[in-house]
Tab-separated table of C-alpha atoms and ligand atoms in Angstrom:
chain	number	residue	atom	x	y	z
K	1	MET	CA	36.667	13.708	-15.518
K	2	ILE	CA	34.882	11.415	-17.867
K	3	THR	CA	31.156	11.728	-18.105
K	4	ARG	CA	28.884	8.970	-19.007
K	5	SER	CA	28.033	10.312	-22.453
K	6	GLU	CA	31.762	10.546	-23.216
K	7	LEU	CA	31.932	6.974	-22.061
K	8	SER	CA	29.648	5.730	-24.623
K	9	VAL	CA	31.632	7.130	-27.516
K	10	GLN	CA	35.112	6.449	-26.128
K	11	SER	CA	36.460	2.946	-26.164
K	12	ARG	CA	36.416	1.285	-22.704
K	13	ALA	CA	40.116	0.452	-22.979
K	14	GLN	CA	41.037	4.086	-23.279
K	15	ILE	CA	39.720	4.925	-19.778
K	16	SER	CA	41.585	2.196	-17.955
K	17	THR	CA	44.421	4.565	-17.067
K	18	GLN	CA	43.339	6.050	-13.872
K	19	THR	CA	42.643	9.676	-13.254
K	20	ILE	CA	44.156	11.288	-10.291
K	21	SER	CA	41.691	14.001	-9.241
K	22	ASP	CA	42.485	17.485	-8.053
K	23	PHE	CA	42.461	16.141	-4.466
K	24	GLY	CA	45.589	13.993	-4.869
K	25	CYS	CA	45.960	10.201	-4.664
K	26	TRP	CA	43.552	8.262	-2.332
K	27	GLN	CA	46.050	8.011	0.495
K	28	THR	CA	46.558	11.702	0.575
K	29	GLN	CA	42.815	12.282	0.560
K	30	LEU	CA	42.341	9.761	3.385
K	31	ALA	CA	44.968	11.355	5.410
K	32	GLY	CA	43.555	14.868	4.665
K	33	ALA	CA	40.010	14.140	5.885
K	34	ILE	CA	38.358	16.874	7.926
K	35	THR	CA	38.121	16.013	11.592
K	36	SER	CA	37.340	19.428	13.022
K	37	PRO	CA	33.652	20.314	13.194
K	38	GLU	CA	34.589	24.055	13.188
K	39	GLN	CA	36.286	23.553	9.840
K	40	LEU	CA	33.483	21.593	8.378
K	41	LEU	CA	30.798	24.140	9.393
K	42	ALA	CA	32.892	26.974	7.968
K	43	MET	CA	33.472	25.184	4.723
K	44	LEU	CA	29.729	24.645	4.310
K	45	GLN	CA	28.743	28.121	5.602
K	46	LEU	CA	26.679	26.667	8.330
K	47	SER	CA	25.622	28.206	11.652
K	48	PRO	CA	28.159	28.253	14.379
K	49	GLY	CA	25.325	27.227	16.645
K	50	LEU	CA	25.848	23.622	15.455
K	51	LEU	CA	29.416	23.684	16.888
K	52	SER	CA	28.978	23.077	20.535
K	53	PRO	CA	26.671	19.933	20.222
K	54	ALA	CA	29.057	18.659	17.549
K	55	LEU	CA	32.117	18.973	19.740
K	56	LYS	CA	30.256	17.138	22.522
K	57	ALA	CA	29.182	14.295	20.265
K	58	CYS	CA	32.731	14.058	18.880
K	59	GLN	CA	34.025	13.026	22.205
K	60	GLU	CA	32.249	9.645	21.882
K	61	PHE	CA	32.933	9.158	18.080
K	62	PRO	CA	35.034	11.605	16.200
K	63	LEU	CA	34.081	13.523	13.091
K	64	ARG	CA	35.795	12.288	10.029
K	65	VAL	CA	34.963	13.191	6.438
K	66	PRO	CA	37.214	13.612	3.267
K	67	HIS	CA	37.005	16.588	0.969
K	68	ALA	CA	35.826	14.512	-2.025
K	69	TYR	CA	32.702	13.727	-0.091
K	70	ILE	CA	32.087	17.198	1.380
K	71	GLN	CA	32.257	18.492	-2.212
K	72	ARG	CA	28.912	16.682	-2.964
K	73	MET	CA	27.177	18.514	-0.061
K	74	VAL	CA	25.177	21.640	-0.684
K	75	PRO	CA	26.601	24.619	1.237
K	76	GLY	CA	24.225	26.432	3.504
K	77	ASN	CA	21.967	23.427	3.948
K	78	PRO	CA	21.960	21.939	7.495
K	79	ASP	CA	19.655	19.224	6.324
K	80	ASP	CA	21.827	18.003	3.445
K	81	PRO	CA	21.453	14.236	3.237
K	82	LEU	CA	25.249	13.769	3.056
K	83	LEU	CA	25.936	16.181	5.923
K	84	ARG	CA	23.447	14.420	8.115
K	85	GLN	CA	25.377	11.183	7.780
K	86	VAL	CA	28.678	12.721	9.077
K	87	LEU	CA	27.930	15.728	11.244
K	88	PRO	CA	27.884	14.907	14.952
K	89	VAL	CA	24.744	16.233	16.649
K	90	GLY	CA	23.588	16.596	20.248
K	91	GLU	CA	20.935	13.759	20.036
K	92	GLU	CA	23.836	11.268	19.849
K	93	CYS	CA	24.637	11.829	23.522
K	94	GLN	CA	21.125	10.817	24.753
K	95	HIS	CA	20.784	7.396	26.289
K	96	ILE	CA	17.821	5.605	24.749
K	97	GLU	CA	16.335	2.444	26.050
K	98	GLY	CA	17.234	-0.527	23.787
K	99	TYR	CA	20.185	1.237	22.091
K	100	GLY	CA	23.406	-0.400	23.302
K	101	LEU	CA	27.145	-0.567	22.572
K	102	ASP	CA	27.270	-3.905	20.789
K	103	PRO	CA	23.783	-4.193	19.093
K	104	LEU	CA	24.639	-7.321	17.046
K	105	ALA	CA	26.448	-9.155	19.825
K	106	GLU	CA	29.397	-9.546	17.497
K	107	GLN	CA	31.816	-9.540	20.309
K	108	SER	CA	30.637	-13.058	21.161
K	109	GLN	CA	30.966	-14.486	17.687
K	110	ASN	CA	34.646	-14.168	17.321
K	111	PRO	CA	36.175	-17.687	17.069
K	112	THR	CA	39.660	-16.159	16.526
K	113	ASP	CA	40.906	-12.580	16.309
K	114	GLY	CA	39.817	-10.760	13.148
K	115	VAL	CA	37.222	-13.323	12.244
K	116	ILE	CA	33.424	-13.051	12.659
K	117	HIS	CA	31.616	-16.276	11.740
K	118	LYS	CA	27.944	-15.603	12.149
K	119	TYR	CA	26.540	-16.262	8.639
K	120	HIS	CA	26.196	-19.724	7.145
K	121	GLY	CA	28.813	-20.392	4.404
K	122	ARG	CA	30.193	-16.980	4.767
K	123	LEU	CA	32.962	-15.556	7.044
K	124	LEU	CA	33.862	-11.944	7.850
K	125	LEU	CA	37.495	-11.066	7.923
K	126	ILE	CA	38.119	-7.822	9.798
K	127	VAL	CA	41.188	-6.587	7.881
K	128	GLY	CA	41.303	-3.142	9.390
K	129	GLY	CA	39.473	-0.648	11.434
K	130	ALA	CA	40.157	2.527	9.639
K	131	CYS	CA	37.323	4.202	7.803
K	132	ALA	CA	37.384	6.991	5.280
K	133	VAL	CA	34.354	8.534	6.920
K	134	ASN	CA	32.794	8.191	10.314
K	135	CYS	CA	29.151	7.517	9.677
K	136	ARG	CA	27.045	8.637	12.670
K	137	PHE	CA	24.664	5.662	12.342
K	138	CYS	CA	27.477	3.061	12.203
K	139	PHE	CA	26.623	-0.143	14.127
K	140	ARG	CA	30.279	-0.643	14.816
K	141	ARG	CA	30.812	2.773	16.271
K	142	HIS	CA	31.870	1.130	19.614
K	143	PHE	CA	33.404	-2.011	18.272
K	144	PRO	CA	36.847	-2.736	19.838
K	145	TYR	CA	38.827	-2.766	16.579
K	146	GLN	CA	42.099	-2.397	18.522
K	147	ASP	CA	41.705	-5.803	20.112
K	148	ASN	CA	40.405	-7.298	16.901
K	149	ARG	CA	42.779	-6.514	14.132
K	150	LEU	CA	44.529	-9.110	11.925
K	151	ASP	CA	48.175	-8.873	12.865
K	152	ARG	CA	50.689	-11.409	11.599
K	153	ASP	CA	49.843	-14.061	14.247
K	154	SER	CA	46.152	-13.791	14.208
K	155	TRP	CA	46.207	-13.791	10.324
K	156	HIS	CA	47.859	-17.230	10.434
K	157	ASN	CA	45.075	-18.447	12.805
K	158	ALA	CA	42.382	-16.942	10.609
K	159	ILE	CA	43.628	-18.692	7.525
K	160	GLU	CA	43.848	-22.024	9.375
K	161	TYR	CA	40.279	-21.488	10.550
K	162	ILE	CA	39.064	-20.987	7.035
K	163	ARG	CA	41.102	-23.842	5.599
K	164	SER	CA	39.648	-26.240	8.284
K	165	ASP	CA	35.967	-25.438	7.683
K	166	THR	CA	34.889	-26.581	4.188
K	167	SER	CA	31.418	-24.998	4.635
K	168	ILE	CA	32.958	-21.484	4.062
K	169	LYS	CA	32.399	-20.745	0.376
K	170	GLU	CA	32.613	-16.962	0.577
K	171	VAL	CA	35.044	-14.727	2.463
K	172	ILE	CA	33.898	-11.147	3.101
K	173	LEU	CA	36.505	-8.539	3.746
K	174	SER	CA	35.079	-6.183	6.326
K	175	GLY	CA	36.253	-3.493	8.750
K	176	GLY	CA	36.078	-0.698	9.298
K	177	ASP	CA	36.736	-0.306	5.637
K	178	PRO	CA	38.860	-3.011	4.186
K	179	LEU	CA	39.875	-0.719	1.238
K	180	ALA	CA	41.628	1.613	3.758
K	181	ASN	CA	44.409	-1.050	3.500
K	182	ASN	CA	46.907	-0.665	0.722
K	183	ASP	CA	46.613	-2.977	-2.332
K	184	ARG	CA	49.753	-4.839	-1.654
K	185	ARG	CA	48.430	-6.084	1.607
K	186	LEU	CA	45.036	-6.897	0.230
K	187	ALA	CA	46.619	-8.725	-2.705
K	188	ASN	CA	48.565	-10.860	-0.211
K	189	ILE	CA	45.395	-11.702	1.635
K	190	ALA	CA	43.639	-12.609	-1.604
K	191	ALA	CA	46.460	-14.812	-2.727
K	192	GLU	CA	46.235	-16.927	0.448
K	193	LEU	CA	42.533	-17.213	0.131
K	194	ASN	CA	42.852	-18.232	-3.485
K	195	ALA	CA	44.839	-21.263	-2.374
K	196	ILE	CA	41.948	-22.591	-0.297
K	197	ASP	CA	39.890	-24.770	-2.658
K	198	HIS	CA	36.511	-24.586	-0.987
K	199	VAL	CA	36.480	-20.774	-1.020
K	200	ALA	CA	34.766	-19.630	-4.325
K	201	THR	CA	33.924	-15.957	-3.775
K	202	LEU	CA	35.738	-12.957	-2.344
K	203	ARG	CA	33.425	-10.084	-1.406
K	204	ILE	CA	34.411	-6.671	-0.211
K	205	HIS	CA	31.983	-4.411	1.766
K	206	THR	CA	33.239	-0.873	1.506
K	207	ARG	CA	32.233	2.625	1.568
K	208	LEU	CA	35.610	3.978	0.194
K	209	PRO	CA	34.748	3.976	-3.564
K	210	VAL	CA	31.781	6.079	-2.774
K	211	VAL	CA	33.571	8.400	-0.255
K	212	ILE	CA	36.834	8.664	-2.253
K	213	PRO	CA	36.260	7.257	-5.732
K	214	ASP	CA	40.023	7.589	-6.601
K	215	ARG	CA	40.426	4.495	-4.290
K	216	VAL	CA	39.487	2.426	-7.335
K	217	THR	CA	43.028	2.294	-8.692
K	218	ASP	CA	44.362	0.079	-11.480
K	219	GLU	CA	46.242	-1.848	-8.868
K	220	LEU	CA	42.985	-2.609	-6.999
K	221	ILE	CA	41.419	-3.938	-10.153
K	222	ASN	CA	44.495	-5.990	-10.889
K	223	TRP	CA	44.468	-7.996	-7.650
K	224	PHE	CA	40.693	-8.151	-7.137
K	225	ALA	CA	39.210	-8.764	-10.575
K	226	ARG	CA	42.067	-10.936	-11.926
K	227	GLN	CA	42.097	-13.783	-9.434
K	228	ARG	CA	40.532	-17.253	-9.134
K	229	LEU	CA	37.807	-16.086	-6.675
K	230	GLN	CA	34.725	-14.526	-8.054
K	231	PRO	CA	34.794	-10.835	-7.192
K	232	VAL	CA	31.844	-9.119	-5.545
K	233	MET	CA	31.807	-5.562	-4.213
K	234	VAL	CA	29.087	-4.202	-2.085
K	235	ILE	CA	29.280	-0.442	-1.867
K	236	HIS	CA	27.431	1.442	0.814
K	237	ALA	CA	25.644	4.510	-0.622
K	238	ASN	CA	22.518	5.868	1.112
K	239	HIS	CA	21.550	8.784	-1.129
K	240	ALA	CA	21.573	9.596	-4.826
K	241	ASN	CA	23.731	12.706	-4.277
K	242	GLU	CA	26.544	10.450	-3.196
K	243	ILE	CA	26.850	9.084	-6.724
K	244	ASP	CA	28.503	11.634	-8.909
K	245	ASP	CA	30.553	11.405	-12.104
K	246	ARG	CA	33.638	10.202	-10.246
K	247	VAL	CA	31.822	7.449	-8.491
K	248	ARG	CA	30.181	6.379	-11.761
K	249	GLU	CA	33.616	6.308	-13.521
K	250	ALA	CA	35.063	4.180	-10.723
K	251	MET	CA	32.110	1.689	-10.906
K	252	PHE	CA	32.343	1.383	-14.657
K	253	ARG	CA	35.996	0.430	-14.386
K	254	LEU	CA	35.153	-2.284	-11.819
K	255	LYS	CA	32.273	-3.479	-13.855
K	256	GLN	CA	34.243	-3.602	-16.964
K	257	ALA	CA	36.729	-5.829	-15.177
K	258	GLY	CA	33.950	-8.268	-14.236
K	259	VAL	CA	33.220	-7.289	-10.652
K	260	THR	CA	29.618	-7.877	-9.530
K	261	LEU	CA	28.483	-4.604	-8.025
K	262	LEU	CA	25.744	-4.265	-5.316
K	263	ASN	CA	24.687	-1.673	-2.924
K	264	GLN	CA	23.650	-1.895	0.710
K	265	ALA	CA	21.956	1.135	2.111
K	266	VAL	CA	20.718	1.976	5.582
K	267	LEU	CA	17.298	3.542	5.944
K	268	LEU	CA	17.944	6.750	7.839
K	269	LYS	CA	15.435	9.300	8.920
K	270	GLY	CA	16.224	12.639	7.394
K	271	VAL	CA	18.514	11.185	4.718
K	272	ASN	CA	16.606	8.635	2.580
K	273	ASP	CA	13.219	7.980	4.392
K	274	SER	CA	11.033	8.894	1.467
K	275	ALA	CA	9.907	6.795	-1.610
K	276	SER	CA	11.313	9.405	-3.956
K	277	ALA	CA	14.693	9.364	-2.256
K	278	LEU	CA	14.829	5.570	-2.434
K	279	ILE	CA	13.683	5.432	-6.082
K	280	GLN	CA	16.358	8.103	-6.976
K	281	LEU	CA	18.987	6.207	-5.183
K	282	GLY	CA	18.086	3.056	-7.110
K	283	GLU	CA	18.142	4.870	-10.395
K	284	ALA	CA	21.449	6.607	-9.657
K	285	LEU	CA	22.998	3.232	-8.705
K	286	PHE	CA	21.793	1.537	-11.823
K	287	LYS	CA	23.214	4.253	-13.964
K	288	ALA	CA	26.531	3.579	-12.301
K	289	GLY	CA	26.202	-0.155	-13.028
K	290	VAL	CA	25.248	-1.141	-9.390
K	291	LEU	CA	22.148	-2.923	-8.279
K	292	PRO	CA	20.390	-2.119	-5.040
K	293	TYR	CA	20.841	-5.165	-2.805
K	294	TYR	CA	19.786	-4.473	0.831
K	295	LEU	CA	17.963	-1.621	2.525
K	296	HIS	CA	18.963	-2.204	6.091
K	297	LEU	CA	16.938	-1.158	9.060
K	298	LEU	CA	19.007	0.780	11.598
K	299	ASP	CA	20.846	-1.378	14.155
K	300	PRO	CA	19.999	-0.097	17.577
K	301	VAL	CA	23.472	1.221	18.524
K	302	HIS	CA	23.857	3.958	21.134
K	303	GLY	CA	24.034	7.437	19.522
K	304	ALA	CA	22.036	6.589	16.400
K	305	ALA	CA	18.369	6.550	17.749
K	306	HIS	CA	17.486	9.792	15.979
K	307	PHE	CA	18.018	8.015	12.555
K	308	ASP	CA	15.396	5.370	13.361
K	309	VAL	CA	12.550	4.778	10.959
K	310	PRO	CA	9.669	2.616	12.276
K	311	ASP	CA	9.095	-0.827	10.613
K	312	VAL	CA	5.622	0.211	9.268
K	313	THR	CA	6.949	3.214	7.560
K	314	ALA	CA	9.918	1.230	6.168
K	315	THR	CA	7.455	-1.411	4.757
K	316	ARG	CA	5.247	1.245	3.186
K	317	LEU	CA	8.232	2.920	1.583
K	318	ILE	CA	9.389	-0.305	-0.029
K	319	GLN	CA	5.916	-0.960	-1.269
K	320	GLU	CA	5.947	2.462	-2.960
K	321	VAL	CA	9.255	1.718	-4.519
K	322	MET	CA	7.851	-1.640	-5.830
K	323	ALA	CA	4.924	0.153	-7.390
K	324	HIS	CA	7.296	2.459	-9.282
K	325	CYS	CA	10.364	0.415	-10.211
K	326	PRO	CA	11.318	-2.797	-11.909
K	327	GLY	CA	12.046	-5.570	-9.491
K	328	TYR	CA	15.736	-5.313	-9.987
K	329	LEU	CA	15.694	-1.782	-8.544
K	330	VAL	CA	13.876	-2.783	-5.333
K	331	PRO	CA	16.224	-3.519	-2.441
K	332	ARG	CA	15.379	-6.140	0.092
K	333	LEU	CA	14.269	-4.631	3.405
K	334	VAL	CA	16.248	-6.399	6.110
K	335	ARG	CA	17.313	-6.285	9.616
K	336	GLU	CA	20.015	-7.986	11.544
K	337	ILE	CA	18.912	-10.034	14.571
K	338	PRO	CA	21.659	-11.182	16.778
K	339	GLY	CA	22.329	-14.919	16.733
K	340	ARG	CA	20.547	-15.586	13.395
K	341	PRO	CA	22.672	-17.108	10.684
K	342	GLY	CA	21.740	-14.480	8.112
K	343	LYS	CA	19.745	-11.239	7.809
K	344	THR	CA	15.956	-11.303	8.484
K	345	TRP	CA	13.918	-10.176	5.539
K	346	ILE	CA	11.193	-7.779	6.433
K	347	LEU	CA	9.953	-7.256	2.865
M	1	PLP	C1	24.864	-8.264	5.949
M	1	PLP	C2	26.151	-8.035	5.813
M	1	PLP	C3	27.015	-8.914	5.271
M	1	PLP	C4	26.565	-10.286	4.732
M	1	PLP	O1	25.338	-10.364	4.292
M	1	PLP	P1	24.774	-11.261	3.098
M	1	PLP	O2	23.450	-11.696	3.580
M	1	PLP	O3	25.726	-12.467	3.055
M	1	PLP	O4	24.809	-10.471	1.968
M	1	PLP	C5	28.413	-8.522	5.223
M	1	PLP	N1	28.810	-7.354	5.669
M	1	PLP	C6	27.957	-6.486	6.177
M	1	PLP	C7	28.578	-5.129	6.580
M	1	PLP	C8	26.647	-6.752	6.289
M	1	PLP	O5	25.873	-5.731	6.821
M	2	SF4	S1	32.207	3.333	6.530
M	2	SF4	FE1	31.028	1.578	7.241
M	2	SF4	S2	32.164	0.783	9.070
M	2	SF4	FE2	32.971	2.815	8.643
M	2	SF4	S3	31.840	4.290	9.900
M	2	SF4	FE3	30.717	4.233	7.934
M	2	SF4	S4	29.184	2.597	8.204
M	2	SF4	FE4	30.738	2.292	9.855
């Protein structure tokens, strides 16, 4: 593993050969993710009392977390901010007024399979539903990916849709996690998009480089960073502890190849709902070459109400971050309101 101080003395070219970590290649790590709450609790030496609610909550939305991510959790701490993002808990089963199955009404903004066109000038391509990790707060935890995948036929329709609408300047690969696809498939998608003149930017929203940093392969850098479209990657990290040496190294390699790197976090009670947690996250991101972009208020999805942070608290937290940090380390506090052509800025 290459640390940051070593990086500064070593030539950048020398680190371009990718390191395969002790966990195996990324596909192996993806396939080997832990899905049994019993196993996760044992690995982290946590109370068996957590098991029965976890098993119940798993029936609605399974547990899924790879070893590389578990390794960053502190054993014996049931309140670990990384654990809280992935461990199913009893509160998820409560039905709370205002928390529904499709909070963003995305299922009605589907002009053709695999396409969500709700933002002006930007279009989301759902290139796959598989995620490396199941985040308990996920706004798409009930999204019908099975009906909405890009197979060969729907892919053709999606490309035609993009070609026929010259207002689309940016295509955003979304999921699930788009980087759960192999690089060959993604390179083919990028090649078709490159041939559409009015598209200028290709953006990937992904949590994979955070969850399994070995996903940032030379192959990924080759198709993504060396194409006509300007490459942007928005990673999704919510806590500074998620950003370890492996993540930093992966980010440096993307950055070195010319990829614009941004982070979108979700404000989550018990994970990052303090000014110090948000400041540390911003600093950790910056050290990895990533700028904080959005701090998203929770989408009201069934099963995630226990993560909610009230708007007044969120606003106060961002004001505290503003008082401590340079402007480029202050994320925009936003919320998604169904039917609006972009996010709504709160602060
Ligand atoms: C908000 C969002 C986008 C697009 O947002 P921009 O305002 O264009 O940056 C894309 N993907 C996800 C998952 C989002 O939450
Ligand atoms: S990685 Fe993203 S899409 Fe997948 S479960 Fe987590 S928040 Fe949801």
